[in-house]
XYZ file of C-alpha atoms in Angstrom:
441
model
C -163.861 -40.048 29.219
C -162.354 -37.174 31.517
C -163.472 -35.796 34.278
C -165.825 -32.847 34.139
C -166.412 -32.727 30.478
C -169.585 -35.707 30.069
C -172.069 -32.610 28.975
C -169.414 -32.222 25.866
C -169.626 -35.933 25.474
C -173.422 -35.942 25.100
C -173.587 -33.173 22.967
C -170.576 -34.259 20.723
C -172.647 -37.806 20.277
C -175.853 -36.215 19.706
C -174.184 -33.613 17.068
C -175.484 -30.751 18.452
C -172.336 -28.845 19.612
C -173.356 -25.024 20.227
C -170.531 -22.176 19.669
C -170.608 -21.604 23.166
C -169.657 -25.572 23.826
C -166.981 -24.521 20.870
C -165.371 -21.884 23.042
C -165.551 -23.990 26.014
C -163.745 -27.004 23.846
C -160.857 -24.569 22.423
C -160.011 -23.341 25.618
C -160.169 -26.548 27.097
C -157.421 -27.964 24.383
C -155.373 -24.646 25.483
C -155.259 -25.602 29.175
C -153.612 -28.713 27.968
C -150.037 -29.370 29.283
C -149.164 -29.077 25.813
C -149.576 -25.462 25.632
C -145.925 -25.205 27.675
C -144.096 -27.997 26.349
C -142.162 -25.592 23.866
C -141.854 -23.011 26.361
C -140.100 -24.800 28.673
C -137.755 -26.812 26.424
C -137.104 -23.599 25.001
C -136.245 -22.323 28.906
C -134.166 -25.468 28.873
C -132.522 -25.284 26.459
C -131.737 -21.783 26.948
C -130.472 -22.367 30.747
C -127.845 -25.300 29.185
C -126.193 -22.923 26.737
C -126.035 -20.365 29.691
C -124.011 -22.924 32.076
C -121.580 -23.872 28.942
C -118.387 -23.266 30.304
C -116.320 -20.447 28.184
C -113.573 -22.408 26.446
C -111.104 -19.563 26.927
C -110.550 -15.739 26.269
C -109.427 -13.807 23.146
C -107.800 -10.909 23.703
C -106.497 -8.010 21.394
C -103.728 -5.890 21.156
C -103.824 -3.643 24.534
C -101.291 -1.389 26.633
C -99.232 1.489 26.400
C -100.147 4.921 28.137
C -103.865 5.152 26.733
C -105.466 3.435 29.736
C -103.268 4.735 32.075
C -99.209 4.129 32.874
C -99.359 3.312 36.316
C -101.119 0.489 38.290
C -102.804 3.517 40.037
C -104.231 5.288 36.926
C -105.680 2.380 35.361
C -107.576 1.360 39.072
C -108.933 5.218 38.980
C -110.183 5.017 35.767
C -111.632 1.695 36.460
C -113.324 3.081 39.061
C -114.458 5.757 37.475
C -116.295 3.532 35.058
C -118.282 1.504 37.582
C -119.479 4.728 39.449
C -123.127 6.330 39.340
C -122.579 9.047 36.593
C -124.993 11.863 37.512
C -125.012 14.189 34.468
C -125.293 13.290 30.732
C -122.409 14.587 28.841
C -123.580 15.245 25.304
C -120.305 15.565 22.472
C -120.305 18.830 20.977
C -119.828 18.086 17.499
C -118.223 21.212 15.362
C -120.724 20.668 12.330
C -124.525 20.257 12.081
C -124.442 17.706 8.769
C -124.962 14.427 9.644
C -122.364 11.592 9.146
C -123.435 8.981 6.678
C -123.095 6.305 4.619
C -124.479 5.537 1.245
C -124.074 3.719 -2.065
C -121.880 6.470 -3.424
C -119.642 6.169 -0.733
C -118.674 2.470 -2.116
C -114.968 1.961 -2.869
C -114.842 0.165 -6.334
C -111.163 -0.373 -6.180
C -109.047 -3.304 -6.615
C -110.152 -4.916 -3.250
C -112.753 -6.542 -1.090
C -114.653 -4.930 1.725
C -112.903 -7.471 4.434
C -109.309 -5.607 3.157
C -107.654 -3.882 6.597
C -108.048 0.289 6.420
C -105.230 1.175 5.366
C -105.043 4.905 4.250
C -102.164 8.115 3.917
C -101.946 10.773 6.248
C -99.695 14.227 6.594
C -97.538 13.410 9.912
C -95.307 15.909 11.009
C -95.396 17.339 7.557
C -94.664 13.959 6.056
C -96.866 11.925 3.643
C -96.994 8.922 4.754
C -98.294 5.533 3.601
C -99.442 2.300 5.099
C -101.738 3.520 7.877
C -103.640 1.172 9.471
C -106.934 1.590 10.988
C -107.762 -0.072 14.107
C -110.381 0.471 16.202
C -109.399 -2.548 18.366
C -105.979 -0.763 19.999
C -106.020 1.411 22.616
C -102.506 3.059 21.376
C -101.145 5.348 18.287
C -97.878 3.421 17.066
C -95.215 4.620 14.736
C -92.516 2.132 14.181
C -88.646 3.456 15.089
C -87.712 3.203 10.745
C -90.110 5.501 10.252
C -88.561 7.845 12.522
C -85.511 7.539 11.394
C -86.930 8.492 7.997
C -88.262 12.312 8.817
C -84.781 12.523 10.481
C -86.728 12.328 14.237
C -84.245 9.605 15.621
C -82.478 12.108 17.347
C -85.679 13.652 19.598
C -86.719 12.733 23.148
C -88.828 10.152 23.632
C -91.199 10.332 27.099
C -90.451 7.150 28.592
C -93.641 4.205 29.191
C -93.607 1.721 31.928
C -96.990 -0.226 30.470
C -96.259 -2.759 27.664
C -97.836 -3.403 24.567
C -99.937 -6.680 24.839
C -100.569 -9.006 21.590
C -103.063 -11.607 20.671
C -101.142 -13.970 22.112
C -100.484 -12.670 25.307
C -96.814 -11.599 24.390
C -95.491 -8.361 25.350
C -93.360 -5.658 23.067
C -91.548 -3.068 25.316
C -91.974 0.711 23.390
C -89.237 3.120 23.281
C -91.034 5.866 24.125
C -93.583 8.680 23.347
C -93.590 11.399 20.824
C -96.257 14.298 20.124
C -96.747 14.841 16.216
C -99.096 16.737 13.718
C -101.343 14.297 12.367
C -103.407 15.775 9.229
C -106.368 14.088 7.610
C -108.429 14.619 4.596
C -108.073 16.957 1.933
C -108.321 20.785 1.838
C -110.609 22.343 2.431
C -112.006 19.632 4.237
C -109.329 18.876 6.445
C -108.305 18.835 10.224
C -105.475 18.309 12.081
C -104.459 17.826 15.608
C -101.812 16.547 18.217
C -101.041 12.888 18.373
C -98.951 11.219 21.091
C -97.921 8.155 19.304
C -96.049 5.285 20.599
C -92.452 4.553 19.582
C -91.916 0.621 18.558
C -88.686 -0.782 17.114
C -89.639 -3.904 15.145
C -90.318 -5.150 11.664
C -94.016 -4.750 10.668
C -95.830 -4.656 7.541
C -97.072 -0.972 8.046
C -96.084 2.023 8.922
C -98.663 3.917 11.686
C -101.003 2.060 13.812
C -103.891 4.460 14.386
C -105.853 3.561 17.373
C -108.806 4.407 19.618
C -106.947 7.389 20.978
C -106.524 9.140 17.392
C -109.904 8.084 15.869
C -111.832 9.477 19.143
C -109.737 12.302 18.509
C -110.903 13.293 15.308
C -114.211 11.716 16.237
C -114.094 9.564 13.210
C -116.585 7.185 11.847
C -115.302 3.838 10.369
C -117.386 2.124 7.631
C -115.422 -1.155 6.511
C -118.090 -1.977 3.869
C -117.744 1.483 2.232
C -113.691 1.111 3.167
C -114.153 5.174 4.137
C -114.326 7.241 7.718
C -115.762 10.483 7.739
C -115.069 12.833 10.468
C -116.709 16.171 11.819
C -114.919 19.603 10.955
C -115.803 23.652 11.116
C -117.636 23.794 7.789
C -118.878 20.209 6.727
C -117.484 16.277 6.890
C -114.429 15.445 6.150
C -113.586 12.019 4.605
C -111.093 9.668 3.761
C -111.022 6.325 1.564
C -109.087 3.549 2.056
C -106.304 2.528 -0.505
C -107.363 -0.892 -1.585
C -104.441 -1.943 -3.581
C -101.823 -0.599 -0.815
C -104.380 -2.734 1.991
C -103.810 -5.861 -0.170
C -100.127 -5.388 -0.497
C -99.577 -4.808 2.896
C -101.884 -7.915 4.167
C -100.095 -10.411 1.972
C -96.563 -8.825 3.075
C -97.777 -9.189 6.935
C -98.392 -12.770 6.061
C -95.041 -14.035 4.552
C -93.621 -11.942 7.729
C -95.256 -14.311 9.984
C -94.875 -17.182 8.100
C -90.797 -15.985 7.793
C -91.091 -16.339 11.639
C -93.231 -19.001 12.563
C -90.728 -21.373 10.405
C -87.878 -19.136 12.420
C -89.359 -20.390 15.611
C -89.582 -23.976 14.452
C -85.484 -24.017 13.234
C -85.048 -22.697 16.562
C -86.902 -25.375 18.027
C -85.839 -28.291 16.603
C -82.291 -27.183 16.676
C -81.977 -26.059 20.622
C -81.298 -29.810 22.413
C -80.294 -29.141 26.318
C -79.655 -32.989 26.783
C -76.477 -33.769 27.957
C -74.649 -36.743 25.446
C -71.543 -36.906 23.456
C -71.679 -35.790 19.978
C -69.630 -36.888 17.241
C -68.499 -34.107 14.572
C -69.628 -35.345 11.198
C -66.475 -34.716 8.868
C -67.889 -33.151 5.475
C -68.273 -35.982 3.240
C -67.128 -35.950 -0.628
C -69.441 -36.185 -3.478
C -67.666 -38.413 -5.238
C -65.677 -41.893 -3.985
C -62.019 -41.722 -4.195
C -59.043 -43.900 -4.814
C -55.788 -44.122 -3.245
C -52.753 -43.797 -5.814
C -49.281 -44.760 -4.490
C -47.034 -41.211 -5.862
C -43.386 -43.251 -5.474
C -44.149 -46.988 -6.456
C -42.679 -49.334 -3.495
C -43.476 -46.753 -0.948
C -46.919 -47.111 0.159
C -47.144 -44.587 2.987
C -46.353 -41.969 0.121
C -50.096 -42.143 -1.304
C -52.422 -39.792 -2.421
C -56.483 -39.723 -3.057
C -58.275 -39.192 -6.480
C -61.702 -39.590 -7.722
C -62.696 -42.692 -9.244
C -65.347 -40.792 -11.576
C -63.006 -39.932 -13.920
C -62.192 -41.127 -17.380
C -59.358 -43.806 -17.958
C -57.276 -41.382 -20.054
C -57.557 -38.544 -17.828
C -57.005 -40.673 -14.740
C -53.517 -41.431 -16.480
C -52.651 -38.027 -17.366
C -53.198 -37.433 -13.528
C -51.085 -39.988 -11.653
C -48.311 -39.043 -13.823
C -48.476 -35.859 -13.004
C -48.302 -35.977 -9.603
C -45.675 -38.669 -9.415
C -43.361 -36.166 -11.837
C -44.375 -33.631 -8.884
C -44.084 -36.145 -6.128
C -40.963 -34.146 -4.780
C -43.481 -30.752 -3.807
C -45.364 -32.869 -1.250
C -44.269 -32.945 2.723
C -44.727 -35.980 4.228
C -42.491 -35.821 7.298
C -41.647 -32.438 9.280
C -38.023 -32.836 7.995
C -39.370 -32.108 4.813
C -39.906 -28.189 5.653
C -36.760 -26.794 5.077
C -37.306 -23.676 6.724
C -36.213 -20.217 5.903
C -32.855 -19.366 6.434
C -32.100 -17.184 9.712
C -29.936 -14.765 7.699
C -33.851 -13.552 5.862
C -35.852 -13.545 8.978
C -35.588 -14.666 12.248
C -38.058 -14.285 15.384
C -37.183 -13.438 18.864
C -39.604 -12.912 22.229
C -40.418 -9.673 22.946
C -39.926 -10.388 26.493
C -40.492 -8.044 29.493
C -36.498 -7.998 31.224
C -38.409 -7.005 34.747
C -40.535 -10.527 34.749
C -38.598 -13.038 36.400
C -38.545 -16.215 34.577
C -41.120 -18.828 35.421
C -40.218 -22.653 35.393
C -43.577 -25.132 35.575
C -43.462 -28.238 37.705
C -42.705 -31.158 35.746
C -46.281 -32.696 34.801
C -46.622 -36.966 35.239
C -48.110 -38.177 32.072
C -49.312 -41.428 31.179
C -50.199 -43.361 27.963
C -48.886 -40.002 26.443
C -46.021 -40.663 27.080
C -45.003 -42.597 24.097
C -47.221 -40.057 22.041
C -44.893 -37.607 23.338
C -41.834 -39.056 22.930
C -42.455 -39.748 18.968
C -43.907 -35.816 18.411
C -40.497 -34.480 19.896
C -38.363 -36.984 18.063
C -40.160 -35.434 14.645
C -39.392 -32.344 15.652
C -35.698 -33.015 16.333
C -35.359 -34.596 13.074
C -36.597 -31.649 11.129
C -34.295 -29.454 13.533
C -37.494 -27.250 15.103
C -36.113 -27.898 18.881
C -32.911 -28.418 20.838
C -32.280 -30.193 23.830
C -30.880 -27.202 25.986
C -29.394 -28.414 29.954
C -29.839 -24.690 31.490
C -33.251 -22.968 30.534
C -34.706 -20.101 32.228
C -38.479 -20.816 30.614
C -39.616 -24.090 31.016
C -43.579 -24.916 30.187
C -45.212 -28.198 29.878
C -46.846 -29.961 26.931
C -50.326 -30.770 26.135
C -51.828 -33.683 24.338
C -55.191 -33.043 22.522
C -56.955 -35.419 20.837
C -57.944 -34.925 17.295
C -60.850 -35.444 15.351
C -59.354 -37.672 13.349
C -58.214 -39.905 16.103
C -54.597 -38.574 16.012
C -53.087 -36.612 18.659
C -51.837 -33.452 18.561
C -49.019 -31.825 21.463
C -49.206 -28.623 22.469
C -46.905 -26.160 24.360
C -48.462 -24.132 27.608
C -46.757 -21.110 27.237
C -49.304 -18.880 29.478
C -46.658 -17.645 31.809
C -44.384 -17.134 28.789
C -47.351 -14.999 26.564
C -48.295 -13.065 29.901
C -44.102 -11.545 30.331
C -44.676 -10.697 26.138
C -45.243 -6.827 26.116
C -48.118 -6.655 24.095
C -47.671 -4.568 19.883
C -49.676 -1.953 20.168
C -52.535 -2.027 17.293
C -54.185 0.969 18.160
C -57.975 1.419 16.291
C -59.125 4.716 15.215
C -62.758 5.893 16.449
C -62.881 2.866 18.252
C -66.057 4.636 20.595
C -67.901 5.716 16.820
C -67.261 1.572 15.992
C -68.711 0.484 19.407
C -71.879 2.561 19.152
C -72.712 1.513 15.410
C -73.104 -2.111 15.768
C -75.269 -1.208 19.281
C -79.129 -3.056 18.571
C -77.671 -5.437 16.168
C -76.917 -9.125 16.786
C -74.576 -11.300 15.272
């Protein structure tokens, strides 16, 4: 039994329970601890969602001159923000309709409500397409190819020191500023105004980006379900619906882009290795195996390769051909007979006012005897000459091929450098420079 409530226990056992004893008993049951239980694992719970720590911060596509180009403008305007404001500015709007939204402002065209805004507008006296509405920018882009298609390329840009800023925190640099007419809606229900726009150069699905800047502007109102904005003007509202079909194109074309890019990135990836090894040049392989076929029978350094795919007959028809043509292959450097000096001959086009330049006599090795059998092959085919008294002399090099053989050069640096040069001069050279500039090979 607890304490203080016997008189209820009599009464409740003799059956005689007044409303008054009632009243007493209900409020009794709401004293009960139970009354807060919910409360406060509501006030729990509510305290351990607020000390979840945030998992990290999205961000969306920011800079450019909107919020200020300086370090300095951007800290004023900040500040301006977080002061006391004293007086209520109300927006002067130029019409007295109200701006709304209703069933018959539904788009019913080829699309979906969660399509991107995409619309046309009169720029500068152009129509132009694939204009995307973005509340979410504080900056009015126009890509450099469009540009260069009203024939603006040519016009001076304002320079900007503030960066564009993507979702991912990556930066694009802008080429400038540029004022333009920007007209929207349809007469007689249309406005236009001054846009500054920024100037990107890079691929991208659309052609305008129309931000916060432009839409506060025109004081526009954005419905995505009803894909439409209506604006304020003299006489009215002016409106203008979004081209579904266009939207949709321009989505799916933004997505192979990035796909295009993201497998880009991989390649690039994968390919770029910084560690430092030795790499061995795979030789191109051939489809097929081949056979060796001896071209003068007895002499079986005189060979040549076919494939082994091929038919018995027309292997036969082969190797006698080539042995009946075994006399048009080289296989020693005696076998180049040379033109004859009395159809061509070459001389050095050498400076007379260089003095000759004779290299100290390089120690070699193991090449040696490589050496020694590359100038014998030459003397045999009658290339060189032993001469006693030369005014040039330049040393040889031995490379290393990558078939294992080696290969002897000549180091004639000192002899190329006393070579007056042929002049090859090339026309417009400065037009030929300043075409390929912004391209990479």
């Amino acid at each position: 039994m607890r304490q203080g409530y016997f008189k209820e226990y009599k009464l409740q056992r003799s059956g005689s329970i007044d409303r008054k004893v009632g009243d007493r008993r209900t409020r009794s049951r709401s004293r009960s601890p139970n009354r807060f239980r919910g409360k406060e694992e509501d006030r729990r719970d509510k305290g351990s969602r607020e000390n979840v720590p945030v998992k990290g911060v999205i961000n969306t596509i920011a800079g450019g001159p909107g919020g200020g180009d300086s370090r300095r403008a951007r800290k004023q305007q900040e500040r301006a923000i977080r002061g006391d404001r004293r007086k209520e500015w109300v927006m002067n709007v130029e019409t007295k309709e109200e701006i709304t939204f209703s069933s018959k402002d539904l788009n019913h065209g080829q699309g979906t409500q969660d399509d991107p805004m995409v619309i046309k507008l009169d720029i500068a006296n152009f129509e132009v397409h694939k204009v995307l509405i973005d509340n979410g920018i504080l900056a009015d882009i126009i890509f450099w190819d469009v540009l260069k298609r009203m024939s603006l390329e040519n016009s001076n840009l304002s320079p900007v020191r503030t960066p564009l800023v993507g979702f991912g925190g990556g930066e694009v640099s802008s080429m400038g500023t540029i004022d333009l007419s920007v007209s929207m809606g349809e007469e007689p229900r249309r406005r236009t105004a001054m846009v500054k726009f920024l100037v990107v150069d890079t691929p991208f699905a659309y052609n305008v980006i129309l931000g916060r800047p432009a839409l506060n502007l025109f004081k526009v109102v954005v419905s995505t379900y009803h894909q439409k904005m209506k604006f304020p003007i003299r006489n009215g509202v002016g409106e203008v619906s979004c081209d579904m079909k266009e939207a949709r194109r321009c989505y799916n074309l933004s997505l192979r882009n990035g796909e295009q890019e993201e497998r880009l990135k991989r390649k690039e990836k994968e390919e770029v290795d910084i560690d430092v090894k030795k790499f061995k040049t795979e030789r191109i392989k051939p489809m097929e195996e081949h056979k060796s076929v001896e071209l003068i029978v007895g002499e079986p350094s005189k060979t040549m390769r076919i494939g082994s795919s091929m038919s018995k007959a027309i292997e036969t028809l082969m190797i006698e051909l080539l042995r009946e043509s075994a006399d048009l292959f080289a296989w020693s450097p005696s076998d180049f007979r040379g033109i004859d000096p009395e159809v061509i001959v070459h001389r050095l086009n050498v400076n007379p006012m260089v003095r000759p330049v004779k290299q100290k006599k390089r120690s070699f090795g193991v090449e040696n005897r490589i050496i020694e059998e590359e100038v014998n092959k030459l003397k045999e085919a009658g290339y060189v000459s032993e001469v006693q008294y030369t005014d040039w002399l330049a040393n040889v090099v031995v490379v290393l091929k990558a078939s294992g053989k080696w290969r002897m050069c000549t180091d004639f640096t000192d002899l190329n450098k006393a070579c007056l040069k042929d002049p090859y001069p090339l026309p417009r050279i400065d037009l030929l420079v300043d075409s390929t500039a912004g391209y990479e090979a």
